[in-house]
Short mmCIF file of C-alpha atoms in Angstrom, two decimals:
data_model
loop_
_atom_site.label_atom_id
_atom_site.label_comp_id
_atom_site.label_asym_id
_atom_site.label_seq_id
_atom_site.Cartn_x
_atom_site.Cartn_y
_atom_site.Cartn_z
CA UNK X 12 -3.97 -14.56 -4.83
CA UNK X 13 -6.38 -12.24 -3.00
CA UNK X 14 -9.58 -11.35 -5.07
CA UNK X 15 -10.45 -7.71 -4.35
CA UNK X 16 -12.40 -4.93 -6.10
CA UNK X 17 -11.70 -1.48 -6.88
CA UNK X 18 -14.76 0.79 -7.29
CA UNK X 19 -16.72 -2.60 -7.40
CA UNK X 20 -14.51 -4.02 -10.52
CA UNK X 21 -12.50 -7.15 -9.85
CA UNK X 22 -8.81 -7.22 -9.36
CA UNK X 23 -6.31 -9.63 -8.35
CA UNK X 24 -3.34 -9.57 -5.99
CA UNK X 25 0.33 -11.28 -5.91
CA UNK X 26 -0.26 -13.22 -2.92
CA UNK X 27 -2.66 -13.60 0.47
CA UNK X 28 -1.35 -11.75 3.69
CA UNK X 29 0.53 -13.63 6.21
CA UNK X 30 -1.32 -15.87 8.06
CA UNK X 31 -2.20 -15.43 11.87
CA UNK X 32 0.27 -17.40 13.77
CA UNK X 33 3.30 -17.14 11.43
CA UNK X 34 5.80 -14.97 11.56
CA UNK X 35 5.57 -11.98 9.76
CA UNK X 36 7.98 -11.55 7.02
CA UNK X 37 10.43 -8.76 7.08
CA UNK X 38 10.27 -5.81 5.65
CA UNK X 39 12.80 -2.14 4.52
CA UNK X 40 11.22 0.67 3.62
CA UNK X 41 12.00 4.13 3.03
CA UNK X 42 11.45 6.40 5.57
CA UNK X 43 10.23 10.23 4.83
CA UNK X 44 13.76 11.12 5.78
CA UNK X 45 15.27 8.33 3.40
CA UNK X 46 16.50 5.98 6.21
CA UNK X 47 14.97 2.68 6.36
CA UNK X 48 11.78 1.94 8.21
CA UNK X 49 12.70 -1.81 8.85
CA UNK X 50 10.85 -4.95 10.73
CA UNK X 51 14.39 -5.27 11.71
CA UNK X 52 14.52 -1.71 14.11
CA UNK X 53 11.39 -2.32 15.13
CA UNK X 54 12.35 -5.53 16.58
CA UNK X 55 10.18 -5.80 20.11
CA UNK X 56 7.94 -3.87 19.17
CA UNK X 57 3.75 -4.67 17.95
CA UNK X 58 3.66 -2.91 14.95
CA UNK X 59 0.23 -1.98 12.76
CA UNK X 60 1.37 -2.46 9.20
CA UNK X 61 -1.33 -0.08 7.37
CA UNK X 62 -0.86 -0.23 3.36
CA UNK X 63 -2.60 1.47 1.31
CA UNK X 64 -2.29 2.57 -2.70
CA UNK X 65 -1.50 6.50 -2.50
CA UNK X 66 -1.86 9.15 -0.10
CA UNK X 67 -3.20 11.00 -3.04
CA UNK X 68 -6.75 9.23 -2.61
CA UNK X 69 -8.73 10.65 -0.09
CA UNK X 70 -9.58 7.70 1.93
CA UNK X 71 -5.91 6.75 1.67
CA UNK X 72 -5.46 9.90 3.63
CA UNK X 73 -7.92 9.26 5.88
CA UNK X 74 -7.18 6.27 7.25
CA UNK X 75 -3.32 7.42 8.07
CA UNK X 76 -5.16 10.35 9.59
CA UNK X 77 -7.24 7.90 11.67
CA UNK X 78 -4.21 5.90 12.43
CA UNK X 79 -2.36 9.04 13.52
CA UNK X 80 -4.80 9.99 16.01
CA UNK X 81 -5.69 6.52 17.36
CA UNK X 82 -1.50 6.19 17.92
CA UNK X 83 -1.54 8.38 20.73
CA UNK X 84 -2.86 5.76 23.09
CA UNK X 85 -0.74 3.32 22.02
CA UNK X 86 1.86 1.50 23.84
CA UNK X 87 4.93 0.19 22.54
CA UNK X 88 3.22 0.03 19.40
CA UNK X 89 4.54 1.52 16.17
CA UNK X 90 1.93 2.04 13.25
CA UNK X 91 3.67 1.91 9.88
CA UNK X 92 1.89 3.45 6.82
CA UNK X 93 3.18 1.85 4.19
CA UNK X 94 2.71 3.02 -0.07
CA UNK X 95 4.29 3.30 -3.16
CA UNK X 96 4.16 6.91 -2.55
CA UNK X 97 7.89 8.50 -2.70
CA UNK X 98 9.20 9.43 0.51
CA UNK X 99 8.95 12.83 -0.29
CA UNK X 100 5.06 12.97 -0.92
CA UNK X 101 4.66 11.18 2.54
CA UNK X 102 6.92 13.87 4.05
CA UNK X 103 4.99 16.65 2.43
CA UNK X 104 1.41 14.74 3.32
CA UNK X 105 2.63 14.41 7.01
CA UNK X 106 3.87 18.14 7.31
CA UNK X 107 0.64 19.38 6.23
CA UNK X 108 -1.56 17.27 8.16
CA UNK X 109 0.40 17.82 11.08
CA UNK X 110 0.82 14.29 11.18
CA UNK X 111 3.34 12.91 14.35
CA UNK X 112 2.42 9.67 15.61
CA UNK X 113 2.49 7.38 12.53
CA UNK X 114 5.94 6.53 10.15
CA UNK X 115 5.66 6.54 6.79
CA UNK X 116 7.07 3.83 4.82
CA UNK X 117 7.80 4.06 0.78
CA UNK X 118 7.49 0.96 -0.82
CA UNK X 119 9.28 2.26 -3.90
CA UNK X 120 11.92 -0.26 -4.07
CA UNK X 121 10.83 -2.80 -1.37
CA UNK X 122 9.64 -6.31 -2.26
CA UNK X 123 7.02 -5.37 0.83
CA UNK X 124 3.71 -5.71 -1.67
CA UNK X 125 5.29 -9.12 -2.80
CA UNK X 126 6.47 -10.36 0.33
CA UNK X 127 2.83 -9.65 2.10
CA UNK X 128 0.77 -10.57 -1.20
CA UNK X 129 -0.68 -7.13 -1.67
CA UNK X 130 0.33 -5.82 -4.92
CA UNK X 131 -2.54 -5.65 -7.38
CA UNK X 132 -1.84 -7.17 -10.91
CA UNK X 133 -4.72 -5.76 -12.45
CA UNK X 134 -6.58 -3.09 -13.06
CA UNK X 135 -5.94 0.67 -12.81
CA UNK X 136 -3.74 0.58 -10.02
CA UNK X 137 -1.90 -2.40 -11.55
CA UNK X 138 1.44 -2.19 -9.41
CA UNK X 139 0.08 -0.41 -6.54
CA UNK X 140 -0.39 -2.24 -3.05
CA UNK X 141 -3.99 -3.17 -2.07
CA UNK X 142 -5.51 -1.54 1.13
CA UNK X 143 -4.99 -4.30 3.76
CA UNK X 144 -3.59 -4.30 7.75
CA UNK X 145 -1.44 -6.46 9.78
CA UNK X 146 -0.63 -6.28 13.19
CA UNK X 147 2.57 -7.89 14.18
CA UNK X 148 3.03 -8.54 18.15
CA UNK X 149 6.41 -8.30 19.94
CA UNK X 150 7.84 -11.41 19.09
CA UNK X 151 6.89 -10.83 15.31
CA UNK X 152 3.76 -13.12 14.94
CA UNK X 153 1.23 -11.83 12.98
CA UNK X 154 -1.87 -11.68 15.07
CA UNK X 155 -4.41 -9.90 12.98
CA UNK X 156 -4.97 -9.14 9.27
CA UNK X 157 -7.47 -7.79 7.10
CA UNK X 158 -7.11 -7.41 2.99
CA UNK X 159 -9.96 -4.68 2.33
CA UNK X 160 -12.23 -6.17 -0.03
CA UNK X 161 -13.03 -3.19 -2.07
CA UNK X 162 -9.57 -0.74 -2.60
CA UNK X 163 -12.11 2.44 -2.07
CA UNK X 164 -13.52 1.52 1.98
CA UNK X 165 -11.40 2.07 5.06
CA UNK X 166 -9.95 -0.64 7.03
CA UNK X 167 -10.96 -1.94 9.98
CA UNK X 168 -9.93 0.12 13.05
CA UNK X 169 -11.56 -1.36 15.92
CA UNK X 170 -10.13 -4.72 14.80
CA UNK X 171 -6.62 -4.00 14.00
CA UNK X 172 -6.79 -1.98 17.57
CA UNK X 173 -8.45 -5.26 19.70
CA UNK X 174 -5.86 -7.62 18.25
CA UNK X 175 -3.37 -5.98 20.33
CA UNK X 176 -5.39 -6.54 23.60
#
């Protein structure tokens, strides 16, 4: 269990992410267009897991936009931006932000926040997934995490980026 704070109050989480070195667990989601965003398609692929609570929170919404634009020089990289948010609330987000180079991922009915030990068991966002990154390479080993130690600051882009050096 992951000790975290929101708006400097402490909360608690499921689990601790995967560890570096192990394979990263799989993972269905639910795409903006209600297909699944799986670990499964994206087989081959290094793949930035960024979760997050809700796009409804600004600096929710700013790190996908950060992510989006930091995308473009990616190669054979996916970055998955993964919520509780429906589909639908993604889709809108995305359309308005002009967003292109990220998927969205619902969490609605995925074991995802279990699975990578992010879902926060206390607190006001009790049932939400923490803010936390994972960067899976190729051959799906994890080879970078970071659990965001307070909910409300960004993640860390640089280091989610270098891991895939």
């Amino acid at each position: 269990m992951a000790s975290i704070t929101f708006q400097g109050n402490p909360v608690q989480t499921v689990g601790e992410l995967p560890e570096v070195g192990a394979q990263a667990p799989s993972f269905e989601l639910v795409g903006a267009d209600l297909a699944p965003v799986s670990s499964e398609e994206l087989a081959g692929r290094r793949v930035i897991l960024s979760i997050f609570p809700s796009l409804d929170t600004g600096v929710c919404a700013k790190a996908l936009r950060e992510f989006n634009e930091r995308a473009t020089a990616l190669e054979n990289t996916t970055v998955v931006c993964a919520s509780k948010d429906l589909p639908f609330a993604a889709e809108r987000f995305c359309s308005a932000e002009g967003i292109e180079n990220v998927s969205t991922g619902s969490a609605f009915r995925s074991s995802l926040g279990e699975d990578y030990g992010v879902t926060m068991t206390d607190g006001p966002l009790e049932g939400l997934l923490s803010r936390a990154v994972v960067v899976i390479d190729e051959q799906g080993k994890v080879v970078y995490t970071q659990q965001v130690s307070e909910v409300t600051d960004e993640p860390d882009y640089d280091a989610a980026l270098a891991a895939l050096a």
